[in-house]
Each structure stands twice: as C-alpha cells, then as structure tokens.
XYZ file of C-alpha atoms in Angstrom:
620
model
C 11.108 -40.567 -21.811
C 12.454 -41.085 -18.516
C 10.603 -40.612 -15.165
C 11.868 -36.834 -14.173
C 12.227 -35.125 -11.009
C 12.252 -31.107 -11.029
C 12.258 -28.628 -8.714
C 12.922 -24.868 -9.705
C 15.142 -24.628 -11.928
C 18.450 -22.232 -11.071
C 22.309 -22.808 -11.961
C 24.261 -23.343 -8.750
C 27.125 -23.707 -7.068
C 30.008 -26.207 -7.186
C 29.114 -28.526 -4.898
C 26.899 -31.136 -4.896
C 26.239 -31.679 -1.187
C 24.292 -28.539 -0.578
C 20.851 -30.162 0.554
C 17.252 -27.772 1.098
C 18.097 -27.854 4.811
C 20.692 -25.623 4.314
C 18.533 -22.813 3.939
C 16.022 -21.746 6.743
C 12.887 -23.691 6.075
C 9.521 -21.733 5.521
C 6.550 -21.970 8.344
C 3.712 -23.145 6.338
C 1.246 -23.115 9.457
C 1.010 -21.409 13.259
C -1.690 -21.024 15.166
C -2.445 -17.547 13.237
C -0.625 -18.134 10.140
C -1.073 -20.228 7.417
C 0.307 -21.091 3.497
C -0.413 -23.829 1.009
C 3.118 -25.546 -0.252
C 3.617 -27.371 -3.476
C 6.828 -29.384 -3.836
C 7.784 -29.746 -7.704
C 9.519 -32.553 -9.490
C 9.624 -31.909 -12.934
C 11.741 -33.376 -16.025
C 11.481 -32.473 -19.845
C 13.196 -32.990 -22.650
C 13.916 -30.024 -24.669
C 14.013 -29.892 -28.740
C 16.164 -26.818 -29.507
C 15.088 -27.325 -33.368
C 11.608 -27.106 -33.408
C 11.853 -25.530 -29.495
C 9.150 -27.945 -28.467
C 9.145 -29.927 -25.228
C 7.674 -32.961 -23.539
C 7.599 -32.542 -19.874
C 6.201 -35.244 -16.700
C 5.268 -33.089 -13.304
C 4.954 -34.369 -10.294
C 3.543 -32.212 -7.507
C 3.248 -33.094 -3.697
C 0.648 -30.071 -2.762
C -0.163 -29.999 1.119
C -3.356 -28.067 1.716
C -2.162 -25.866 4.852
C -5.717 -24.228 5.197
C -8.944 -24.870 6.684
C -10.788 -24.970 4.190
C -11.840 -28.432 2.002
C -10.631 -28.291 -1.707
C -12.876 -29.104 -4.602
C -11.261 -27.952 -7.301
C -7.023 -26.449 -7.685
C -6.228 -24.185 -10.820
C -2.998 -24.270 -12.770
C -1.280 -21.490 -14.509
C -0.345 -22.364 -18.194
C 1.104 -19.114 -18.744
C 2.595 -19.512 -22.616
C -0.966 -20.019 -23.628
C -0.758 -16.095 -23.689
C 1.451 -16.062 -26.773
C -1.488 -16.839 -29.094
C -3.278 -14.940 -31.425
C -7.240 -13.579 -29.653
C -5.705 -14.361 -25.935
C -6.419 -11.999 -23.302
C -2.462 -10.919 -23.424
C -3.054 -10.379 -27.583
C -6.858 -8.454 -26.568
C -5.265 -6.310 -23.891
C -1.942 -5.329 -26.362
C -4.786 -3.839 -28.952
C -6.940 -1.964 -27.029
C -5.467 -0.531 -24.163
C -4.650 3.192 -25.529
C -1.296 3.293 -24.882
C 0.371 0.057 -25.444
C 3.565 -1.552 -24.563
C 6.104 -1.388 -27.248
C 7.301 -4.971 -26.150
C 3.966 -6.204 -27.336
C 2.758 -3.827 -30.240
C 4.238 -2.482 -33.164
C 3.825 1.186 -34.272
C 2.976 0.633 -38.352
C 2.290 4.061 -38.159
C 3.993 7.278 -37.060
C 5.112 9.143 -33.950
C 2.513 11.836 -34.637
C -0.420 9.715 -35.695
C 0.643 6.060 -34.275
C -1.137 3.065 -35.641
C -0.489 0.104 -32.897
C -0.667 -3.801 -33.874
C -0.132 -6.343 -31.454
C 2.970 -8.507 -31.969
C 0.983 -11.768 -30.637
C -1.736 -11.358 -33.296
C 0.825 -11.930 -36.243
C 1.991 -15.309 -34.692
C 2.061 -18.225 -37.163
C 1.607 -21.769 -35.626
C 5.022 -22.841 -34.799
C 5.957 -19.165 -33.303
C 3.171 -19.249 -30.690
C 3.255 -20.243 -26.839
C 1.494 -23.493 -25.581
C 1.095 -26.036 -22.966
C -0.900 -28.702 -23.869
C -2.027 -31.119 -21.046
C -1.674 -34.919 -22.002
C -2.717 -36.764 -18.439
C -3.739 -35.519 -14.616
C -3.968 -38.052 -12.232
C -4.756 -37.335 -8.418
C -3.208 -39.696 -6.605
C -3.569 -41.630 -9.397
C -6.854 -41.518 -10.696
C -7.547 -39.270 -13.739
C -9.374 -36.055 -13.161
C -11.716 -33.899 -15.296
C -10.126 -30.544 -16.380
C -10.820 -27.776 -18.638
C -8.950 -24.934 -20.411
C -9.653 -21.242 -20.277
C -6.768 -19.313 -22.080
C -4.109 -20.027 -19.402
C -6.147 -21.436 -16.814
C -7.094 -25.142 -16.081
C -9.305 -25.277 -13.833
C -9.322 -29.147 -13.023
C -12.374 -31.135 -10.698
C -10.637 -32.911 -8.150
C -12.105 -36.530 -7.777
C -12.365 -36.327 -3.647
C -11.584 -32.965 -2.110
C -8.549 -32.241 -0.028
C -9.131 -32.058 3.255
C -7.705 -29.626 5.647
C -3.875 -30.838 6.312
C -4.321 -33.230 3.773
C -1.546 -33.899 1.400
C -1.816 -35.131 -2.324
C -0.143 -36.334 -5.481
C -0.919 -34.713 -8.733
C 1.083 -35.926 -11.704
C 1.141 -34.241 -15.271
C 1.971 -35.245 -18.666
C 2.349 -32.226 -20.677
C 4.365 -30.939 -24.258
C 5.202 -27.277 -24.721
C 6.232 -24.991 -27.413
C 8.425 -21.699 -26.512
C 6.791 -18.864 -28.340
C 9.069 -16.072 -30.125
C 10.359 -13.789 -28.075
C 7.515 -10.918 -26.836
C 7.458 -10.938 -23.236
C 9.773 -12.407 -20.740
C 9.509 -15.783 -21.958
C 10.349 -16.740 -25.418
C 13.189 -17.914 -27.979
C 15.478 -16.020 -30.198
C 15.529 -12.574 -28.041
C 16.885 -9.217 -29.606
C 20.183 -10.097 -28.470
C 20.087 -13.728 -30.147
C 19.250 -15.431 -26.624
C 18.149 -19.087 -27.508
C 15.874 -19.854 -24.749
C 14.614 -17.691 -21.978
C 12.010 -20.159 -20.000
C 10.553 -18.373 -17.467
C 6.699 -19.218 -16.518
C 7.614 -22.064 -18.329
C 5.477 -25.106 -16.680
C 2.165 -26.148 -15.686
C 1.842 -23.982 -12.043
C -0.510 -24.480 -9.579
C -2.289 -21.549 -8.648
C -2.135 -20.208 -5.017
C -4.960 -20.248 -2.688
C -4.705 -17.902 0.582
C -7.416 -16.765 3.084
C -8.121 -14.863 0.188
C -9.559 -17.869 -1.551
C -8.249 -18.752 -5.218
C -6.063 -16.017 -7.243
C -6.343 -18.265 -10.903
C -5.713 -14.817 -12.880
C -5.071 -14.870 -16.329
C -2.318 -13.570 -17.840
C -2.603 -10.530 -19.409
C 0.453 -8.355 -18.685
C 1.746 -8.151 -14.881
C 3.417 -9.896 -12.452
C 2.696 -13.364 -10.092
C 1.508 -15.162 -7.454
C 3.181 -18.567 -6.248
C 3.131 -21.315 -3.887
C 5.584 -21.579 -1.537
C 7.778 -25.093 -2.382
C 10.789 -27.537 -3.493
C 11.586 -27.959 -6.735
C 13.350 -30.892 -8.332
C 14.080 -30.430 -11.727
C 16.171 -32.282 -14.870
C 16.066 -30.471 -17.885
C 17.587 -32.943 -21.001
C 18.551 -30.284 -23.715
C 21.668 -30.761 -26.578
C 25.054 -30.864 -25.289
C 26.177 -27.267 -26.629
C 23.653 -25.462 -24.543
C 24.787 -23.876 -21.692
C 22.249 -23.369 -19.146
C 21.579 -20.327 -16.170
C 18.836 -20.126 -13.709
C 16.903 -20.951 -10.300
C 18.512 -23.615 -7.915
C 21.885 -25.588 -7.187
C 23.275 -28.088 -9.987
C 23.614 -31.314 -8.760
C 25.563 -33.159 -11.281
C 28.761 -30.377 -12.532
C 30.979 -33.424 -13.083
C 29.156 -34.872 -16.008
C 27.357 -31.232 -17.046
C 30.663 -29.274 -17.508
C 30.243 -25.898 -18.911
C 31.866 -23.629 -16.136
C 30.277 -25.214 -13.167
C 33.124 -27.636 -13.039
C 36.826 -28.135 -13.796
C 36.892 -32.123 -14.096
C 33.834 -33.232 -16.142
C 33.159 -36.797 -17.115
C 32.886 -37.245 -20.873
C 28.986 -38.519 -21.961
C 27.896 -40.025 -24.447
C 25.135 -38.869 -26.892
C 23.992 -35.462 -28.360
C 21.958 -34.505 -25.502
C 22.852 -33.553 -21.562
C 20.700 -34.037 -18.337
C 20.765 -30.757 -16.011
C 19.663 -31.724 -12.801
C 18.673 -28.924 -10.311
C 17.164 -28.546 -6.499
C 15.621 -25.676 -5.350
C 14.821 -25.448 -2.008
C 12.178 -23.127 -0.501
C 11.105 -21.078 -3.661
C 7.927 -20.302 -5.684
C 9.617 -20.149 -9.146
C 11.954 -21.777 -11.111
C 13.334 -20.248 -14.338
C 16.039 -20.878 -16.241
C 17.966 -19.963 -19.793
C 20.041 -21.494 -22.130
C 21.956 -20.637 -24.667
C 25.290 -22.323 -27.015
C 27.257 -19.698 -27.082
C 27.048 -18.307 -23.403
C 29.913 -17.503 -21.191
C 29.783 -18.694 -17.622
C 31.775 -16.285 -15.427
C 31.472 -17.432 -11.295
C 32.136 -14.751 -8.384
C 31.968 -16.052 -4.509
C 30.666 -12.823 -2.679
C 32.399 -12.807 1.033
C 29.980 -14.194 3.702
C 27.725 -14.697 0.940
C 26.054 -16.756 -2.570
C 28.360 -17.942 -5.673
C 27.852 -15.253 -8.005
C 26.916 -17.096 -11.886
C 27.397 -14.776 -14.948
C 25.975 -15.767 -17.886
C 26.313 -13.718 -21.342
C 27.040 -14.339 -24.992
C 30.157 -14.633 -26.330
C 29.763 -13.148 -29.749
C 29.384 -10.186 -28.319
C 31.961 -6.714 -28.539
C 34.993 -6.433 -26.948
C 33.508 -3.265 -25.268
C 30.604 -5.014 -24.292
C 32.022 -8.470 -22.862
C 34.432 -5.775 -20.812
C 31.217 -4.707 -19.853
C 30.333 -8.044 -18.050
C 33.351 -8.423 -16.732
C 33.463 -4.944 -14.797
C 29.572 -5.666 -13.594
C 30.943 -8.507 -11.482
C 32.103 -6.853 -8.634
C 30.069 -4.226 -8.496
C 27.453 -7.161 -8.200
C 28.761 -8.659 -5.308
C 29.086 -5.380 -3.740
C 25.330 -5.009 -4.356
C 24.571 -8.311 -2.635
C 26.148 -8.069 0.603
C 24.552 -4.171 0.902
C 21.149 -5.405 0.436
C 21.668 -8.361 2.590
C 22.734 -5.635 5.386
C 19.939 -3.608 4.517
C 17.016 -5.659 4.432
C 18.327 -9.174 5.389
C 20.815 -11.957 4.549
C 20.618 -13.365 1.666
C 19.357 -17.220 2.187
C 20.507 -19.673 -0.899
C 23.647 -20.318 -2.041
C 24.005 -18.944 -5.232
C 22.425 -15.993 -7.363
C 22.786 -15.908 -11.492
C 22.706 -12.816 -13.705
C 21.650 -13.609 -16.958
C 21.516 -11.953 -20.024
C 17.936 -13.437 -21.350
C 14.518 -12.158 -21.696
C 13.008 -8.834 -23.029
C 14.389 -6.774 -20.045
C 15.528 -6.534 -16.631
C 13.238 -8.974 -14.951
C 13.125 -10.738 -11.527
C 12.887 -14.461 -10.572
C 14.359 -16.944 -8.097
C 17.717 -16.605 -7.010
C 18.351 -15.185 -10.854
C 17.453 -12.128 -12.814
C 17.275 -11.668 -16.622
C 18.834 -8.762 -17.677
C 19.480 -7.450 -21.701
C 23.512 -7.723 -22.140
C 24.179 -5.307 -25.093
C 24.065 -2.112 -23.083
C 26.908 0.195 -21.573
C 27.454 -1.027 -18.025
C 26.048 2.183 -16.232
C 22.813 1.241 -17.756
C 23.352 -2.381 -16.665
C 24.419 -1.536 -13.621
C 22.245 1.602 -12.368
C 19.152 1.026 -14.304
C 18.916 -3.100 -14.404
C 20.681 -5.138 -11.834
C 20.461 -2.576 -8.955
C 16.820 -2.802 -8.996
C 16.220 -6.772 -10.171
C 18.746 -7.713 -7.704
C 16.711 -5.893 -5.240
C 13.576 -7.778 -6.244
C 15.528 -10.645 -4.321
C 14.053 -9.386 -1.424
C 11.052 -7.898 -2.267
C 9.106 -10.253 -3.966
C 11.007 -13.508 -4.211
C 12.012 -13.523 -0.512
C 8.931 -11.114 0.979
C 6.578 -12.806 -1.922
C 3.349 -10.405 -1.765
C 1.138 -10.480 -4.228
C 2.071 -8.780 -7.409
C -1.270 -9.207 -8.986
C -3.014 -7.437 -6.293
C -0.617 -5.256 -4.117
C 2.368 -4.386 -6.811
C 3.532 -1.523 -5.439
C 4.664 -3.282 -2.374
C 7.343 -5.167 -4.907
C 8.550 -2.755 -7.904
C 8.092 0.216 -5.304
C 9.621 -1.140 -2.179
C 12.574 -2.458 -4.707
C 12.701 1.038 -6.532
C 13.342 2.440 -2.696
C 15.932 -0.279 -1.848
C 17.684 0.785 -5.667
C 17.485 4.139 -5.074
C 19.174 4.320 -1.710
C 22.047 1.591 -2.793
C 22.899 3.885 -5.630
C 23.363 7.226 -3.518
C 25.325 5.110 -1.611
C 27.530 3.722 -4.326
C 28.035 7.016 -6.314
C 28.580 8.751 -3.020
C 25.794 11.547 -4.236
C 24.944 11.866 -0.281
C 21.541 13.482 -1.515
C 18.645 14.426 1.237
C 16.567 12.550 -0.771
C 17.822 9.630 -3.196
C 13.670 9.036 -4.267
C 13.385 12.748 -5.655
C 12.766 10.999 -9.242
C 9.909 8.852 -7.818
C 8.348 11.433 -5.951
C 8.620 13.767 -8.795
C 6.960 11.311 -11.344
C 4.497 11.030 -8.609
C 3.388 13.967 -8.356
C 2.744 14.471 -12.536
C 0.522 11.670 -12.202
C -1.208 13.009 -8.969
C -1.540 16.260 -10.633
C -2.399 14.588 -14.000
C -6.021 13.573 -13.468
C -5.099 9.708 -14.028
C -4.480 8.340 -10.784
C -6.309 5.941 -9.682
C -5.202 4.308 -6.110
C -2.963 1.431 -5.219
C -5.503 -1.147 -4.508
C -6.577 -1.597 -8.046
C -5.118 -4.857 -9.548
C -2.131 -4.582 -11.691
C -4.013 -5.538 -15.207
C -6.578 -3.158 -14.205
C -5.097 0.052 -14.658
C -6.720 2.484 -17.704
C -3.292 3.106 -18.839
C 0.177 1.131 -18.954
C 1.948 4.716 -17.699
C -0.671 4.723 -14.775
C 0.416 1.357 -13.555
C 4.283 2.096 -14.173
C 4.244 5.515 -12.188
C 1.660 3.893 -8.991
C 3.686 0.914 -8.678
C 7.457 1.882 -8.944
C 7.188 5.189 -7.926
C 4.396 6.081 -5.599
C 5.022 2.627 -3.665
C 8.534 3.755 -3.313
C 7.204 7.022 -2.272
C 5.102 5.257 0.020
C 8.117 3.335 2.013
C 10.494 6.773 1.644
C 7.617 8.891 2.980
C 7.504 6.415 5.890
C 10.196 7.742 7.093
C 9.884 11.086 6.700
C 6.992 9.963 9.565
C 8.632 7.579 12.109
C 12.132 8.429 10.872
C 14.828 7.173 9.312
C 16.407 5.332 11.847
C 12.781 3.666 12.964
C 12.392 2.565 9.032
C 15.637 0.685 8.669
C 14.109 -1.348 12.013
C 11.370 -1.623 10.066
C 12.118 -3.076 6.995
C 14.523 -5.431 8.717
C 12.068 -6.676 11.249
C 9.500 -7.072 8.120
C 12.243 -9.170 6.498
C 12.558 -11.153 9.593
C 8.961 -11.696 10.380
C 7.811 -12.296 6.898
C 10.251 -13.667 4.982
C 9.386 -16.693 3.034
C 5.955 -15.471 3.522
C 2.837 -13.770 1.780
C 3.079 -9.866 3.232
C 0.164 -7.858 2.632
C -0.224 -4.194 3.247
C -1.173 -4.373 6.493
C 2.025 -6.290 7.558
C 4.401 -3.205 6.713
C 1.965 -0.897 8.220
C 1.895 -3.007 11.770
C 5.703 -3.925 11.823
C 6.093 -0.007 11.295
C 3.952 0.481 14.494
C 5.532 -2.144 16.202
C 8.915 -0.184 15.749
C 7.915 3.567 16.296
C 5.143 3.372 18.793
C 3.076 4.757 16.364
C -0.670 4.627 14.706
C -0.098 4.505 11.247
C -3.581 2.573 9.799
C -4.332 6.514 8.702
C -1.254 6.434 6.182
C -2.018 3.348 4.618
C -5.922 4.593 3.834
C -4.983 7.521 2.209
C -2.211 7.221 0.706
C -3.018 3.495 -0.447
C -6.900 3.397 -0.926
C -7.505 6.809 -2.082
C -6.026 9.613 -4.396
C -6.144 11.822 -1.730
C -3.496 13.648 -2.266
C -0.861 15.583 0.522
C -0.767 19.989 0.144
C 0.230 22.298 2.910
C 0.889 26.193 2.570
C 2.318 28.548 4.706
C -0.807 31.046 4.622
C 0.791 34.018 6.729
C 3.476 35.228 8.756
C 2.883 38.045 11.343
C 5.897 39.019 13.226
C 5.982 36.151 15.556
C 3.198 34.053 14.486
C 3.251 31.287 11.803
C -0.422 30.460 10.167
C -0.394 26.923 7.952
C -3.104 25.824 6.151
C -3.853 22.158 4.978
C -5.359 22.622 1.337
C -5.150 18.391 0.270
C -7.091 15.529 1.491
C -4.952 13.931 3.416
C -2.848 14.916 6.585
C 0.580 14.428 7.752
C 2.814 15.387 10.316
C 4.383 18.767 9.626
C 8.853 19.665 9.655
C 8.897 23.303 10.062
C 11.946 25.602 8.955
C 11.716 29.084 10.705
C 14.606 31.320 9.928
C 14.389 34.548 12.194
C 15.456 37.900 11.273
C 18.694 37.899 13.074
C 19.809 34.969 10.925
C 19.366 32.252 13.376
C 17.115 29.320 12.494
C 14.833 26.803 14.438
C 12.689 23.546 13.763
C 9.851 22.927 14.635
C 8.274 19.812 14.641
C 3.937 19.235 14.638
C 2.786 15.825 15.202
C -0.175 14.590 13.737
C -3.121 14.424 15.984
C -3.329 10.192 14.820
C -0.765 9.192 15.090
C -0.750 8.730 19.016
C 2.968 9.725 19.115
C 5.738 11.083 17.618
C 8.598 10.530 15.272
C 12.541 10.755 17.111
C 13.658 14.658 16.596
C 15.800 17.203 18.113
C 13.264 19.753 17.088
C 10.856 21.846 19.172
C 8.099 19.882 19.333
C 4.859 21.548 19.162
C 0.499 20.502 20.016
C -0.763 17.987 17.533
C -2.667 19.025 14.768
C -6.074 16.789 14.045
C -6.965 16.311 10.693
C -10.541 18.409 10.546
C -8.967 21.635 11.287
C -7.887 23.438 7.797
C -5.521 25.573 9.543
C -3.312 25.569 12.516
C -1.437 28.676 13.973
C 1.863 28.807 16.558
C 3.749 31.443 17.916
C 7.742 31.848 17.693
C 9.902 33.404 20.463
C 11.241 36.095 17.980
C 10.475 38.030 14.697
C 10.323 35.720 11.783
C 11.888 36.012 8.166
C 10.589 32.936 6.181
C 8.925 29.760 7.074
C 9.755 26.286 5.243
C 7.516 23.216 5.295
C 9.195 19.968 4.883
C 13.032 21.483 3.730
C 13.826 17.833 2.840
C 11.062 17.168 0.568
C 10.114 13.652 1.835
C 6.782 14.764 2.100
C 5.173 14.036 -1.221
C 3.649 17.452 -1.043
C 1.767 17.668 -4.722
C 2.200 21.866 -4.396
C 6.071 22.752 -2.989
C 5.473 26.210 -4.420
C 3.702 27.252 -1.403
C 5.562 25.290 1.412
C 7.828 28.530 1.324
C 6.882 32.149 2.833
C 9.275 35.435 3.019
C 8.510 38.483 4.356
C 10.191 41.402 2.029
C-alpha cells in the first residue's frame, strides 16, 4: 500500500492552491492559555465490496501543556457497533431508548425494545483493529478497552515536546445505526464519520478518553492530510479542500485527466480542524454554489431519487447560502473555504466544514428542521469546539438559539420571542420531576428525553434568557466577542458567562449557578394590588431581574424595570427603573404614581418563568 498522508477529510473547492495559511491559524499556547494540537496524515484504501479498509496514520502531536505525558488514549469509535459494547449495553437498558438504535418487537402500548447492535453478524459490525504503533519509531505497548486504547508511551512527552506516532490499522464500516455506517435508509454507500484511530484530548482538565456510548465529542485541535483510494464510480463529500480535481473529476472539475485502473486517489487538506469526515457514494450528484464574500457551497445527493425530491435539492441551495452569510454576520465569518451538505448518515448531524443531512424529505423539513440548525453547529461546536461530552448544552442549545432566530428572520414571523418552543419544552421537563442540571455528562442522563430537552432547549433557553438580562443588543456583542475571543478554541461555561460581563458591566456568576448547576427553577407572582401599590412575591429558587407591565385605570401604561440586587448593574432600558431586589427577600413591594388596573411580569416571556399563570393580576 502506499505511504499516505491525511488530514481531515472534506470535499473542497476548485482550486488547488488554497494552502492552511489561508485560514487564521489557531493559538495553541499564551501565557494563560493553552491546547494540545495533533496534525493528521492519514491514507487508506477503501474496499467498497466487503467495506473493509487498510489505513497508515501518521500523527505529529505537540504537547502544549505543562504537564509530562505517560500515557495518550485514542478513540476507536466503530468498536461501538459490536454486539455487548457499552453503545449495545446502554441501547437495552436505558428505559426509553433511541429508535435509531432499538427496535420495538413489540407494541405501542406494551413496547418490547431490542437493540439493533446486538443482532450484528460478523461482517455487519464496526471495528478498528490496530496492526503497529511506533513512537518516534519504537513500538509501544497498548491495550484495548471497547473503543479506547490506552497505549504506554516508551519515554514521556515532555512539556513543549513534539512527537511522531505512526499507525497501521484495517477497519470495517458497520451497517448503518448511528451516524457512521454503510447502506443508510436512503441507500447512502458510505457515511465515515468517527472513522479513524483519534487521539483523545487532554486539557487542564486532564484526559477525557470517554467511551462511546451515545453523545457527542471531544477533539484536538489540528491539520489533516488525507488520501482516501476508493473505486472510480464513487463520488466523494466531506471535510477539507481537494487537492487533485484534475485527475478526481466528478463535479469538482471541468477538465479531468483520464486514469488508469479501477480505483481513484482523493487527496484532501484540512487546515485548522478537529474532525475529518467524509461520504461517498456512486450515484451522488455534486451540485457547487459560491456564497458572495463567502465558502464554495458542495451539494451532494443521490440521483435516483424523485423528481419532487431532487427539485427539492435544488431549491435548498440558495436558501443555504443565504443561511451562511447570516450566521457569519451573526456570530462570525465563516473561516474555510468551502462547506458541503450531504445527504449521508442517520440524521441531521454536524462535522467539519460539512453536515450530514437525510435527503428524502420535503424541503421545509430540510430546510427548517435540518440544515438551519447543523449549519449552525458550524459555529458552535466546530468553530467554538466546547466539550460536548461534558458541557452539551453550550453546542445543540447555543445552535438551537442561533436556528431559532435565523428562521424568524427568514419567514419574517417578527415574533417577541422566536425560542417560545424551547422554553416551553423547558418548562414540561422543569415541571416534570426529571430534570436533572446541565453539568451532568451527556451519557449520564436517566433518560434519552432528559438529555434532548436540557441540551437543545434549556441551553438555548439559557443564551435567550441572557438577554432578557443584559439585553438584546448587549447579547449580540456578546456572542460575537465570544466568537472572536474563542474561536478555534475550547470554551467552557465560564467563558460565555465572563465575555457576557465583559459586555454589560454586569455580575452574572449567579445565572450560571442556578440555572446551570442546579434545578432551581425561576417563579414570580404578582401577590396583590392595592390602589397604587404593587406587592410581588418570588415563589422559585432562583432570582432574576424583574420587567414590570402596569396598566393604570385611565388606560395609560408604564414599565417598570427591578434590577437584581447581584447583579451590580443594570440591563439598557427606557423603563422606570426601580431599588434592587436581593435574593433573600420573598417579596418586594413599590408604589405607582396613579391607581392601577393590572400588573404583568415579564410581557415578553423571556423569562423562563415555570408558572406564567400568576405573572398576571386584574383588579375587577
């Protein structure tokens, strides 16, 4: 096989002079920051009979930390497709499974759930199977827990050092289940995403060498170099920039070089990523669209598919680009110079510079529900790359609040609040009894619905609700300046919280303790109304600055506006602004200058108020 370079794997523009300097390059080290960076080369040779590959790996890994190395961890993340993995254990006996990885065998009533992964034969189950690790070329030890290897470095890595690990390693795709996989619903050939042997990040956190089970990642910051060798009649999608069109063909050029042999040689750079995915398929169309001031656009979707639904594709285009340069004013540009949709996969799902979405839907669907909020995970996750094992919510809720606000904008619905759905679902599972708070890790959650309804909708109620506290005009400053700050970065928490501060002028460590770390949960009632005087009483957990509605007698109304007592400050408003109200106090009292009709709390409903019934008083 020959010696193969790969870095994450995405198709790409046109041209083959775009080079990684063309996109801003990461800070891996300050004096107060710091992040390990792994820079990929990586070449296999795909089988699309027996969908079995032999892949070499090459990975330059700089140790960016203080801290001496003894041991690095690799994720071998199609070990989960196995029958008795932690992925197969989870699927049958978490109570309410995922219907992408159980089947019902009994009924609706009285269901009878068996996981999908158990029933895998031998040559439908996921592997990577390590042939050879050399560090800097020595062999090392190493040792294989489900998809973990946890390898014993022969002399430790020094602080700044950098080192050469190189990998011999063969594959097999598993049938389609989850994300990865061959032979999707929609008759998708390959969808290879988490496809390779990937090194586990380390962060002042130490190690996070999770297993996978269900959820979401955690990468290194790198380059990727990457040749995939597949048969000529695949098409192939993904992460990164194509560097040979010419002799590949297949829509990303309009002169090709005839080759020789059954097989082609995709060569692809990635620069500054922490994933590389791609797709493949032989009877996909490749559609391009250049967005203004912005990426190449790739399409990629079968061909044997309805008339209705290839018009589908083709009407999605533009709306795309559209999407693209509005997030890129919303949040920040958009940094690489291309971005593939991709109809792969189980479902809409994320990964660099490409999503995979399913293609067989009616466009508003694919539109509204899919692309809106993958594209979105652009940003918040693959640009801003938290932690999705530990802090989810701060990527599927800050992307479900990007989504939300792009389509109120597109379908000119003008509503005071485009997040009603979120906050709504919130609230059921506030009220519900199953909450459990934001810090617990994304495979930990009792129930699948419990994770869904914390991590898309209360995290986009917690960005939304942030401005209901600093204002809206303070949290588009925000979330820019967080892009700016932290993009290709590892945000945590704390780092929306203090760019927030940085913004408004305003304490805000209060919000992300209760509404992040707790279940505490937000309820405020007007108690009384007596003539001129207003009584409110605080009946939840947690506090929050207070809008106030008065509408007098005579028809006239007034706002009023009642900062919280810790917040050191208060949000922009044209409203009367009236004494703080600390936290211990249940109740708090004020005074009008004339006879009072009703009383509203919060008339917008961006306070996530679990009990609206009694933000409203009337006199008869």
């Amino acid at each position: 096989m020959k010696q193969l370079i790969v870095f994450l794997l995405c198709y790409t523009c046109f041209s083959t002079s775009i080079t990684v300097a063309q996109v801003p390059q990461m800070v891996y080290k300050t004096d107060n920051y710091w992040q390990q960076q792994a820079n990929y080369t990586m070449e296999i040779d795909m089988d699309v009979t027996s969908y079995q590959f032999e892949g070499q790996q090459n990975i330059v890994y700089t140790n960016n930390s203080p801290d001496v190395l003894n041991k690095v961890f690799y994720h071998l993340y199609f070990n989960a497709f196995q029958p008795g993995s932690d992925m197969d254990i989870r699927a049958q006996t978490i109570s309410d499974p995922s219907r992408r990885l159980s089947h019902n065998t009994g009924t609706k009533e009285d269901p009878v759930y068996e996981s999908k992964i158990a029933g895998l034969q031998p040559d439908e189950i996921g592997y990577i199977k390590v042939k050879s690790l050399l560090q800097n070329g020595k062999s090392v030890n190493y040792k294989v827990e489900g998809t973990l290897l946890e390898v014993q470095l022969n002399q430790a890595i020094q602080p700044g050092e950098q080192v050469n690990f190189d990998m011999v390693f063969t594959g097999q795709v598993p049938i389609q289940i989850r994300r990865s996989g061959r032979n999707n619903k929609e008759g998708v050939a390959l969808s290879m995403a988490q496809w390779y042997p990937k090194l586990a990040e380390y962060d002042e956190e130490g190690w996070h060498a999770y297993s996978y089970i269900a959820r979401e990642f955690y990468s290194v910051w790198g380059n990727y170099d990457v040749k995939i060798t597949i048969d000529k009649d695949y098409t192939i999608g993904g992460t990164g920039y194509l560097q040979n069109p010419e002799t590949i063909g297949h829509g990303y050029a309009q002169k090709t070089v005839k080759t020789e042999g059954e097989k082609l040689t995709w060569h692809f750079i990635a620069p500054n990523i922490h994933d590389f995915t791609w797709a493949a398929d032989p009877n996909y169309k490749h559609d391009t669209l250049q967005v203004e001031n912005g990426p190449l656009l790739h399409f990629f979707y079968k061909n044997t598919m309805s008339e209705e639904q290839l018009k589908n594709w083709k009407e999605l285009q533009p709306k795309a680009a559209k999407l693209m340069t509005y997030f890129s004013n919303l949040i920040g540009p958009y940094p690489y110079k291309q971005y593939s949709i991709i109809q792969a996969g189980d479902s809409g799902m994320e990964y660099g510079m490409c999503t995979f979405i399913r293609g067989e839907v009616e466009l508003e669907s694919m539109f509204r529900s899919t692309v809106s909020h993958e594209m979105a995970h652009t940003w918040f996750q693959f640009l801003l790359a938290s932690n999705e094992a530990k802090h989810e919510w701060m990527d599927e809720g800050f992307a479900t609040y990007a989504e939300y606000k792009a389509m109120d904008v597109f379908y000119d619905e003008n509503k005071l609040n485009p997040w009603e759905k979120s906050y709504n679902r919130y609230i059921e599972l506030a009220q519900s009894g199953l909450e459990q708070p934001l810090t617990t890790y994304a495979d930990r959650y009792e129930l699948n619905r419990s994770y869904s309804t914390a991590a898309y909708h209360k995290g986009c109620v917690f960005l939304a609700q942030l401005g209901y506290i600093i204002g809206e005009d303070n949290l588009d400053k925000t979330i820019k300046t967080y892009y700016n700050e932290f993009v290709f970065k590892h945000p945590k928490p704390l780092d929306i919280i203090r760019t927030a501060e940085k913004v408004s002028g305003i304490e805000l460590d209060w919000y992300l303790i209760d509404f992040a770390q707790t279940t505490n949960t937000i309820d405020y009632a007007v108690k009384s109304i007596n003539k001129n005087e207003v009584i409110l009483e605080r009946i939840g957990k947690m506090a929050m600055p207070l809008d106030i509605q008065v509408t007098y007698t005579d028809g006239a109304t007034e706002d009023f506006y009642i900062p919280l007592r810790e917040m050191l400050g208060d949000k922009p408003t044209s409203a009367t602004i009236l004494k703080d109200w600390t936290w211990v106090l249940p109740t708090y009292s004020f005074e009008t200058s004339k006879k009072i009709r009703s009383v509203q709390i919060d008339s917008s409903g961006l306070m996530a108020d679990v009990n609206s019934k009694n933000n409203r008083l009337s006199l008869k």
